[in-house]
Coordinates of C-alpha atoms and ligand atoms in Angstrom, one line a residue:
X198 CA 138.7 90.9 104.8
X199 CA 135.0 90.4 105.5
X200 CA 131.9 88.6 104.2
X201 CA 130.0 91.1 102.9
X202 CA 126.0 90.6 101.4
X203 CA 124.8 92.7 98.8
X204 CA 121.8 93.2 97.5
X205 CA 121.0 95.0 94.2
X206 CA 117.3 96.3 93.7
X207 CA 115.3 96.0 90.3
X208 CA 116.2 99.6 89.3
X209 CA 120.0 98.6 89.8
X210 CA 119.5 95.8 87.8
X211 CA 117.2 97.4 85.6
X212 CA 119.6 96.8 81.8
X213 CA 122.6 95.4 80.7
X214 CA 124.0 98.3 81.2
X215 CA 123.1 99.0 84.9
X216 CA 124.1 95.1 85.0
X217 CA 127.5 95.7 83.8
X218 CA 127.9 98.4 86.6
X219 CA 126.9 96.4 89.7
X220 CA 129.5 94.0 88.3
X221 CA 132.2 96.5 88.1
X222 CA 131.4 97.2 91.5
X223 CA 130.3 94.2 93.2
X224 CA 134.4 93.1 91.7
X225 CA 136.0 96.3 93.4
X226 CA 135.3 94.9 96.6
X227 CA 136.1 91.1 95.9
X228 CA 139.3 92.7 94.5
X229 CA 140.2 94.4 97.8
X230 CA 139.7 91.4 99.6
X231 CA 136.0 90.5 100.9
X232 CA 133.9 87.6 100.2
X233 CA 131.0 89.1 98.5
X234 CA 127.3 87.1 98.0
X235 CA 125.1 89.3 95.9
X236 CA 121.5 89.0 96.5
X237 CA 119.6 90.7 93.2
X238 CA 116.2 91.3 92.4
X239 CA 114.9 90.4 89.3
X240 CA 115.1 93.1 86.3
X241 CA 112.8 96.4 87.1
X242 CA 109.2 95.4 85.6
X243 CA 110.1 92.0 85.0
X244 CA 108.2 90.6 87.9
X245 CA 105.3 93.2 87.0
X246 CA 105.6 91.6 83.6
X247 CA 105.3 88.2 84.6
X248 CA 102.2 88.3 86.7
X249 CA 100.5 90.1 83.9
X250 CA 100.9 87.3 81.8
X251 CA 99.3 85.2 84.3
X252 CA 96.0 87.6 84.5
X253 CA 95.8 87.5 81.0
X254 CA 94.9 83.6 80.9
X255 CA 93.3 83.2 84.4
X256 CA 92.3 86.2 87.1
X257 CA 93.7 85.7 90.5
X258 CA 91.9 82.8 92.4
X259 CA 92.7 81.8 95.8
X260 CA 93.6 78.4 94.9
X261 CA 96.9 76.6 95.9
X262 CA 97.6 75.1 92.5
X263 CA 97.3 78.7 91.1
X264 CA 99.7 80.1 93.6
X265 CA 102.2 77.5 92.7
X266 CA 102.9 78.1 89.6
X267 CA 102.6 82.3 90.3
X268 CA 105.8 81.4 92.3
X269 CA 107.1 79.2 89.7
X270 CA 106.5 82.0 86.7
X271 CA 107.7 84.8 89.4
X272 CA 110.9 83.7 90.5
X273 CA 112.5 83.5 86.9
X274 CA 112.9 87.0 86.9
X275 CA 115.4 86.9 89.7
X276 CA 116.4 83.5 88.0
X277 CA 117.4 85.9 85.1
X278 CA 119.1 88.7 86.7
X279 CA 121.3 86.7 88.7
X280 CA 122.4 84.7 85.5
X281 CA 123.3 88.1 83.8
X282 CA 124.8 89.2 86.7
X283 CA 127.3 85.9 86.9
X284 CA 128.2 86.5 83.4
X285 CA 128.8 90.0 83.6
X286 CA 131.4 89.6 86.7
X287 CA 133.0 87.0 84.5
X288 CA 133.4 89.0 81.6
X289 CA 135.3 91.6 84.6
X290 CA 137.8 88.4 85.3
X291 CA 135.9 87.9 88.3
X292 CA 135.1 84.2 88.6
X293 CA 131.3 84.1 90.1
X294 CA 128.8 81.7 90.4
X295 CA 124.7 82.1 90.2
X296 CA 122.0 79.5 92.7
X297 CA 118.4 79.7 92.7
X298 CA 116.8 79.7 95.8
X299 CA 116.2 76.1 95.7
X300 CA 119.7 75.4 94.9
X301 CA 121.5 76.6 98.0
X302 CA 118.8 75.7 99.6
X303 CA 117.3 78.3 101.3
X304 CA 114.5 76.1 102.7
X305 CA 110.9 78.2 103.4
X306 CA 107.5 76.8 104.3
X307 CA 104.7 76.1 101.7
X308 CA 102.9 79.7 101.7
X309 CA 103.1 80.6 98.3
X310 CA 103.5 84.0 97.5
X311 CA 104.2 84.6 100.8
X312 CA 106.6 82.3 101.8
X313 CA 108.7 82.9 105.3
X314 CA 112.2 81.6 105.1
X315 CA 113.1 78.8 107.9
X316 CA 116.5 78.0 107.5
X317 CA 119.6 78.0 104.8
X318 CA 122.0 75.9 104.4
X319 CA 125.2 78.0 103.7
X320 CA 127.8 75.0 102.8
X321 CA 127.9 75.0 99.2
X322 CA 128.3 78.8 99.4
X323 CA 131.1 78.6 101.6
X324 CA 132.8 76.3 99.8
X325 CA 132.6 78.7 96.3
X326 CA 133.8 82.2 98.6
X327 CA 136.8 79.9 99.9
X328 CA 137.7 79.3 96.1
X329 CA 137.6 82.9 95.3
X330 CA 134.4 83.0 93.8
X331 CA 131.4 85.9 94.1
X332 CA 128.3 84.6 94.7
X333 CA 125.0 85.1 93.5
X334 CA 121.8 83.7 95.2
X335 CA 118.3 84.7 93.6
X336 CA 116.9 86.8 96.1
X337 CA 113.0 86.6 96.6
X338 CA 112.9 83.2 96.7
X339 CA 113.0 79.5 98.4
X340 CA 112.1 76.0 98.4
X341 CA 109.6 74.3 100.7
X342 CA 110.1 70.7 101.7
X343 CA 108.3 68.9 99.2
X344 CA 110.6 70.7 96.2
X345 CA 108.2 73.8 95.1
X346 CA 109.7 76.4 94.8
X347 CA 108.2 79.6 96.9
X348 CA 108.5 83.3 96.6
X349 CA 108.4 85.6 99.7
X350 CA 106.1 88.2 99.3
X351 CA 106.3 91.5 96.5
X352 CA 109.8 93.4 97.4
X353 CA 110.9 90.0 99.2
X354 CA 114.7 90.0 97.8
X355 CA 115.6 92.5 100.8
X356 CA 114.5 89.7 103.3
X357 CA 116.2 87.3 101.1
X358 CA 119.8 89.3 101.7
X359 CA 119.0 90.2 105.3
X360 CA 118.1 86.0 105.8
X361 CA 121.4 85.3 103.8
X362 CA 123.7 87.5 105.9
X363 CA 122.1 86.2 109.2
X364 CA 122.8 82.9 108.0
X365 CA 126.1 83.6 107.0
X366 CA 126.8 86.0 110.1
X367 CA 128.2 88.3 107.4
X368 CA 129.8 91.5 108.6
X369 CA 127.1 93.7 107.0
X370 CA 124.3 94.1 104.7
X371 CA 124.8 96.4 101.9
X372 CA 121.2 97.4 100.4
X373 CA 122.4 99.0 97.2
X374 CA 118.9 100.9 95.9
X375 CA 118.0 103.8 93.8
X376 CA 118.0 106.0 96.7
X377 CA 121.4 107.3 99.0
X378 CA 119.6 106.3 102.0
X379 CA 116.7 106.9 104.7
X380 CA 115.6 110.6 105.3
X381 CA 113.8 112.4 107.8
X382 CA 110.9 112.5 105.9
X383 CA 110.1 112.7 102.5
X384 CA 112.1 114.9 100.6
X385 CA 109.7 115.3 97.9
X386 CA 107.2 117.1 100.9
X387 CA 110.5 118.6 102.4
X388 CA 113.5 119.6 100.4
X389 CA 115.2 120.4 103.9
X390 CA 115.0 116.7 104.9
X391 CA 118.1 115.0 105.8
X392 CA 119.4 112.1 105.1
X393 CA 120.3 109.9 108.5
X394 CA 123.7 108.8 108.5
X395 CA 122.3 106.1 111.5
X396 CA 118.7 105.2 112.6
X397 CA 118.0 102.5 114.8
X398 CA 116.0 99.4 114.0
X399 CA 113.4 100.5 116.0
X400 CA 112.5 103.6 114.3
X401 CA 113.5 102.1 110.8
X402 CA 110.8 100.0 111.7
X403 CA 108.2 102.6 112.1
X404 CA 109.2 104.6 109.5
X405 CA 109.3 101.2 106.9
X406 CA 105.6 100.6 108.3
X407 CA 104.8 104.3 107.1
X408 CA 105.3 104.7 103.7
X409 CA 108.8 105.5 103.7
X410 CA 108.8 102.0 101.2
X411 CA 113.0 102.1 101.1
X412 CA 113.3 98.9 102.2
X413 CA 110.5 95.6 102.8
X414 CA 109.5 95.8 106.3
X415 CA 110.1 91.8 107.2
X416 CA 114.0 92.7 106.2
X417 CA 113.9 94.7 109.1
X418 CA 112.0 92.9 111.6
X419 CA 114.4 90.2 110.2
X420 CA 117.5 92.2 110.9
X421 CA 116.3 93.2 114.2
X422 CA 115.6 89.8 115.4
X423 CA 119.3 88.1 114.2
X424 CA 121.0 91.3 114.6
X425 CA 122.3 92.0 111.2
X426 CA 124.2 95.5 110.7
X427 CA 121.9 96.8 107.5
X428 CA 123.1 99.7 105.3
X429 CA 120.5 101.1 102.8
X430 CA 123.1 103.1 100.3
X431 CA 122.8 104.2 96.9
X432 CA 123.9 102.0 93.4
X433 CA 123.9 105.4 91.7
X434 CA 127.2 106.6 92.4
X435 CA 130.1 105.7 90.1
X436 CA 131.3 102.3 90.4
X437 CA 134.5 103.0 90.8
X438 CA 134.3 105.0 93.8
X439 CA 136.4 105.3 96.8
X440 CA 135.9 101.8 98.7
X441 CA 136.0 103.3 102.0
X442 CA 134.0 106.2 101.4
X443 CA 131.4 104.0 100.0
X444 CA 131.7 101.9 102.9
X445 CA 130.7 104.7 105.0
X446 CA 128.1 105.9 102.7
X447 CA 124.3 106.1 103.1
X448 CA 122.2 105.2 106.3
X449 CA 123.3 102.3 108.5
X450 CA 120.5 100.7 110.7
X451 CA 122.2 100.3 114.2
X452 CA 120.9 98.0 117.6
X453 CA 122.8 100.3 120.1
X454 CA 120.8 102.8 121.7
X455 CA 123.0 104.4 123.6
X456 CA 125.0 106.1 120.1
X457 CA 121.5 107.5 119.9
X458 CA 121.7 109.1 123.3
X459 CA 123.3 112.2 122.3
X460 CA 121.1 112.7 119.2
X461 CA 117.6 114.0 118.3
X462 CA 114.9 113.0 120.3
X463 CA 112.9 112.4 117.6
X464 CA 114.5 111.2 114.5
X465 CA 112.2 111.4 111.5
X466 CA 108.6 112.3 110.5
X467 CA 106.5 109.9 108.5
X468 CA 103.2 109.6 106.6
X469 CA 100.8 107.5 105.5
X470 CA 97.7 108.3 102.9
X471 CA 97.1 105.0 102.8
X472 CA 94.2 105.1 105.6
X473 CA 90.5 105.6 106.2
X474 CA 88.4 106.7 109.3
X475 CA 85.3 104.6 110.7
X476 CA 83.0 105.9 112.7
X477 CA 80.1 103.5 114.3
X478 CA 78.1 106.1 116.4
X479 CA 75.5 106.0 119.2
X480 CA 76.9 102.9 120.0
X481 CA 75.1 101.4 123.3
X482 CA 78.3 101.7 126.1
X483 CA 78.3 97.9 127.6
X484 CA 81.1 95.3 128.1
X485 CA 81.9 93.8 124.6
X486 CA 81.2 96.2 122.1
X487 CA 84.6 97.0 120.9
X488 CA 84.9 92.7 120.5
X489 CA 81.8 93.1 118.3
X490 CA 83.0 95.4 116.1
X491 CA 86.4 94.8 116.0
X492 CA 86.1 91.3 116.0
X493 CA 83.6 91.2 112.9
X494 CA 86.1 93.4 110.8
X495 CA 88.9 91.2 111.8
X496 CA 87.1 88.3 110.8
X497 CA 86.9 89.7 107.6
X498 CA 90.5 90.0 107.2
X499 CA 90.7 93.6 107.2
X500 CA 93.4 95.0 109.4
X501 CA 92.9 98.3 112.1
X502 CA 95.2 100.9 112.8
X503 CA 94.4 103.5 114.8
X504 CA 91.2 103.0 117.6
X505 CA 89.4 105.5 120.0
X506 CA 86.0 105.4 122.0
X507 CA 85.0 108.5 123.0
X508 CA 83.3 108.8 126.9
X509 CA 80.0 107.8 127.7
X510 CA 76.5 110.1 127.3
X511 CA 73.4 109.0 127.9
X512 CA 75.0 105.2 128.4
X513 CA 76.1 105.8 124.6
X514 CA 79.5 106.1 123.1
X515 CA 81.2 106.4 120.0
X516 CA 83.8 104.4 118.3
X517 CA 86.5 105.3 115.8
X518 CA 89.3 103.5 114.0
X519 CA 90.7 103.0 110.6
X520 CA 91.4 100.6 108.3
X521 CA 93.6 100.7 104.7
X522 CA 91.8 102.8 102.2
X523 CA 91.6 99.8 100.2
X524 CA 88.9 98.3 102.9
X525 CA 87.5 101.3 103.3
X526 CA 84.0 100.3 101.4
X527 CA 83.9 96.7 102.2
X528 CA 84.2 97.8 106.0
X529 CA 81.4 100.6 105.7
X530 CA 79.4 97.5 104.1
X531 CA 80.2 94.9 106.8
X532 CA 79.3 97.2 109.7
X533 CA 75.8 98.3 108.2
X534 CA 74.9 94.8 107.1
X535 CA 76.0 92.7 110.0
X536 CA 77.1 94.5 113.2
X537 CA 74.6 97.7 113.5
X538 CA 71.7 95.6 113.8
X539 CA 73.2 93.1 115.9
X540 CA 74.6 96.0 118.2
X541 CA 72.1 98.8 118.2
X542 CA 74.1 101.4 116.9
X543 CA 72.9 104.2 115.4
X544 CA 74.9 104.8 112.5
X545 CA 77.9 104.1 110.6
X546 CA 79.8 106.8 109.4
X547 CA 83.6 107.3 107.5
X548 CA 86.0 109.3 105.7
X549 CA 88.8 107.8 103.3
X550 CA 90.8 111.7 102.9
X551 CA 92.5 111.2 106.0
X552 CA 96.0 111.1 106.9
X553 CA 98.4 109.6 109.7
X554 CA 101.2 112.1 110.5
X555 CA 103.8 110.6 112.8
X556 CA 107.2 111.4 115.0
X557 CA 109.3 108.7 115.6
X558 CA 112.1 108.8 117.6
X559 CA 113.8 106.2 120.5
X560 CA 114.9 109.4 121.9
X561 CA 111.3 109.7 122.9
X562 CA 110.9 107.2 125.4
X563 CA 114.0 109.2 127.7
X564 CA 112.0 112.6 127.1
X565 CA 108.5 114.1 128.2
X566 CA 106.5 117.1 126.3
X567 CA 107.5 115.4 122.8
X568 CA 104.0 114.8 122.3
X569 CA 103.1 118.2 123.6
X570 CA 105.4 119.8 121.2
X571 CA 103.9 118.1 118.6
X572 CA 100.3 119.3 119.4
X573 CA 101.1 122.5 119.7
X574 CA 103.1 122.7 116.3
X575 CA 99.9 121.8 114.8
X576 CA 97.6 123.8 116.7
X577 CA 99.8 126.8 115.2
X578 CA 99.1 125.7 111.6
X579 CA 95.6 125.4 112.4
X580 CA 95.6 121.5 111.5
X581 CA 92.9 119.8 113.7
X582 CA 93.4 116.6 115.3
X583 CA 91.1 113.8 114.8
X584 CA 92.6 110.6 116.6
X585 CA 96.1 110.3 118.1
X586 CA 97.8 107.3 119.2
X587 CA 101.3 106.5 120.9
X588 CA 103.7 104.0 121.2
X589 CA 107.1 104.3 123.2
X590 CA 109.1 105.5 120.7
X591 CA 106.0 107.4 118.3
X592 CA 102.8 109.6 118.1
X593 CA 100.9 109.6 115.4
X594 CA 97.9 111.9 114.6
X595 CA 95.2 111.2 112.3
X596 CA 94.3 114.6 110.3
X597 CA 92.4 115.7 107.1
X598 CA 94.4 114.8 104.2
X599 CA 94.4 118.1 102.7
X600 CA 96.9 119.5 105.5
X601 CA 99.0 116.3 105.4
X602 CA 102.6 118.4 103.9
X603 CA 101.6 121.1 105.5
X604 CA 101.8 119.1 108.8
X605 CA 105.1 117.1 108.1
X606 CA 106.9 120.4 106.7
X607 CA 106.0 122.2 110.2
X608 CA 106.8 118.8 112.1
X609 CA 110.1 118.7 110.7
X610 CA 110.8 122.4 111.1
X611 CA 109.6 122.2 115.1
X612 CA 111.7 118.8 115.6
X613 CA 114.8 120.9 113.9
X614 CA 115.3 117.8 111.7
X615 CA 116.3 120.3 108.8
X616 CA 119.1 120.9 111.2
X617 CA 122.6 118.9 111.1
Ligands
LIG16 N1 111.2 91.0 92.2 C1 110.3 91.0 93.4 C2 109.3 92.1 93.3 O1 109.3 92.9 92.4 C3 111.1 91.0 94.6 C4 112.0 92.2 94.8 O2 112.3 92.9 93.9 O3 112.4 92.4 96.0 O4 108.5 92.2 94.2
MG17 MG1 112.6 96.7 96.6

């Protein structure tokens, strides 16, 4: 026997139906003995739903007293689905009992909208598991000390399970989701990809951060940091399936490296449209300049990726980095109006059809000529390399968007990741 957290995502929950089915599942494993908290997420489009509404009678202002009641409005969806949920494990002959946030508590600070859990109080939990009963606790959401309620950011209910299960020191987190688990890349830009039957936080952590959206990143910074065994695994397969296959199913996220040792030295290949290049050129090469760009933009809230400045000529340099597509403009705009004429650069240039292509893999850090490898893979496809950077455990090349699945397919193929 074991206490077990799952959490059921929006598509799982997404009709009565569906509903009915986590139930009949959630009640095979109370049946064969575990204590089972169930962290949903609210009904797939409901949250969507709800913010609409708000739009329609006032646009987004970055007022508290607006953000307030956003979480207020918000967190009924998951208020809803883990009502429904209660009564369908009932109506199984499972006895099961539903808490809001608030009501367990699970206590967060006042951010609205992007709340950060800081501590839960598991004692009237407890007390239902020891009388037999499943239990639900809305996930997305918590209760900051003055009695508002607070929501933790969009996708927020997998931080809410991973919290919950850290809390509870639960054996392991069961991420129930629409998928069977985390590939080696995209299986949309490779059919060949594989699904990973582990990955380590570490590279979950990379991949999470580069588009690969299976699960909320802070779950797994979360999980990392108290050490809770996560399993991403699919809510697709027929309820009544084998307990102990399903037990075994899908991808679990593991802490130790040395499983790992034996395996691929680089574990999956990710990518990330999402960014745009910024040149500043002719850029005068003296101590402080990358402080007076870098700083301006970051005063503007607009967050970098990827930097390089390129050697010296003629006591002028360039520098290169990129932001989210998103700040793409705004940057071009904040760099002509304010820093080229403070700096005496020449000229602003960017490009927003770029692409970040990276390898990740812990194996990386016991293993030279990965990077090489990966150069040369591209250089055979023709793909030219615009900016690389590297971490311990990834490499990651900005290219032209154009070539970005032509890159990943002949990444994975080099890596042998369409290998078993
Ligand atoms: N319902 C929330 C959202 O749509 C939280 C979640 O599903 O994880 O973002
Ligand atoms: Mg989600």
């Amino acid at each position: 026997m074991a206490l077990i957290v799952h959490k059921y995502g929006g598509t799982s929950m997404g009709s009565t139906e569906r509903i009915r089915n986590v139930a009949k599942r959630v009640a095979k494993w109370a049946r064969a003995g575990h204590q089972i908290v169930v962290v949903p997420s609210a009904m797939s489009g409901e949250t969507n739903r709800l913010l609409g509404l708000a739009k329609e009678l006032s646009p987004a202002k970055p007022d508290i007293a607006y953000h307030r009641e956003l979480d207020m409005l918000a967190s009924t969806g998951e208020q809803a689905s883990s009502a429904l949920l209660a009564i369908a494990l009932q109506a199984e002959g499972q006895p099961s009992v539903s808490y809001a946030g608030w009501q367990v508590a699970i206590k967060t600070n006042d951010a609205f909208t992007k709340a950060r859990i800081e501590s839960i109080d598991d004692k009237r939990v407890r007390a239902d598991l020891n009388a037999g009963k499943v239990v639900i606790i809305t996930g997305f959401q918590g209760v900051d000390d003055n009695g508002n309620i607070t929501t933790l950011g969009r996708g927020g209910s997998d931080t809410s399970a991973v919290a919950v299960a850290a809390a509870m020191k639960a054996h392991e987190c069961l991420i129930f989701t629409d998928v069977d688990g985390v590939y080696t890349t995209d299986p949309r830009v490779v059919p060949e990809a594989r699904r990973l039957t582990t990955v380590s936080f570490e590279e979950m952590l990379e991949m999470a951060s580069m588009g690969s959206k299976v699960l909320q990143i802070r779950s797994v910074e979360f999980a990392g940091k108290y050490k809770v065994p996560m399993r991403v695994l699919s809510s697709f397969t027929p309820w009544d399936i084998d307990i102990n296959e399903e037990a075994a199913s899908g991808t679990l996220i593991t802490f130790e490296e040395d499983e790992k040792m034996e395996q691929a030295v680089v574990s999956g290949i990710a990518f990330n449209r999402d960014e745009a290049k910024i040149s500043v050129l002719g850029v005068p090469d003296k101590p402080g300049i990358a402080y007076q760009i870098l700083g301006a933009v970051a005063d503007a809230n607009i967050e970098v990726d990827v930097i390089i400045q390129n050697l010296s000529k003629d006591g002028k340099t360039d520098f290169s980095f990129t932001v989210h597509r998103n700040d793409y403009a705004k940057t071009i705009d904040l760099l002509q109006e304010k820093v080229l004429p403070a700096l005496g650069a020449a000229e602003v240039t960017g490009d927003a059809k770029i692409c970040k292509v990276s390898i990740v893999g812990i194996g990386m850090r016991s293993h030279v000529g990965v990077a090489s490898k990966m150069f040369r893979s591209l250089s055979e496809e023709g793909i030219n390399i615009q900016m690389i950077s590297t971490s311990e455990i990834k490499t990651s090349v900005v290219i032209d968007e154009k070539y970005m699945e032509l890159a990943v397919r002949a990444l994975h193929k080099a890596f042998d990741l369409d290998q078993a």
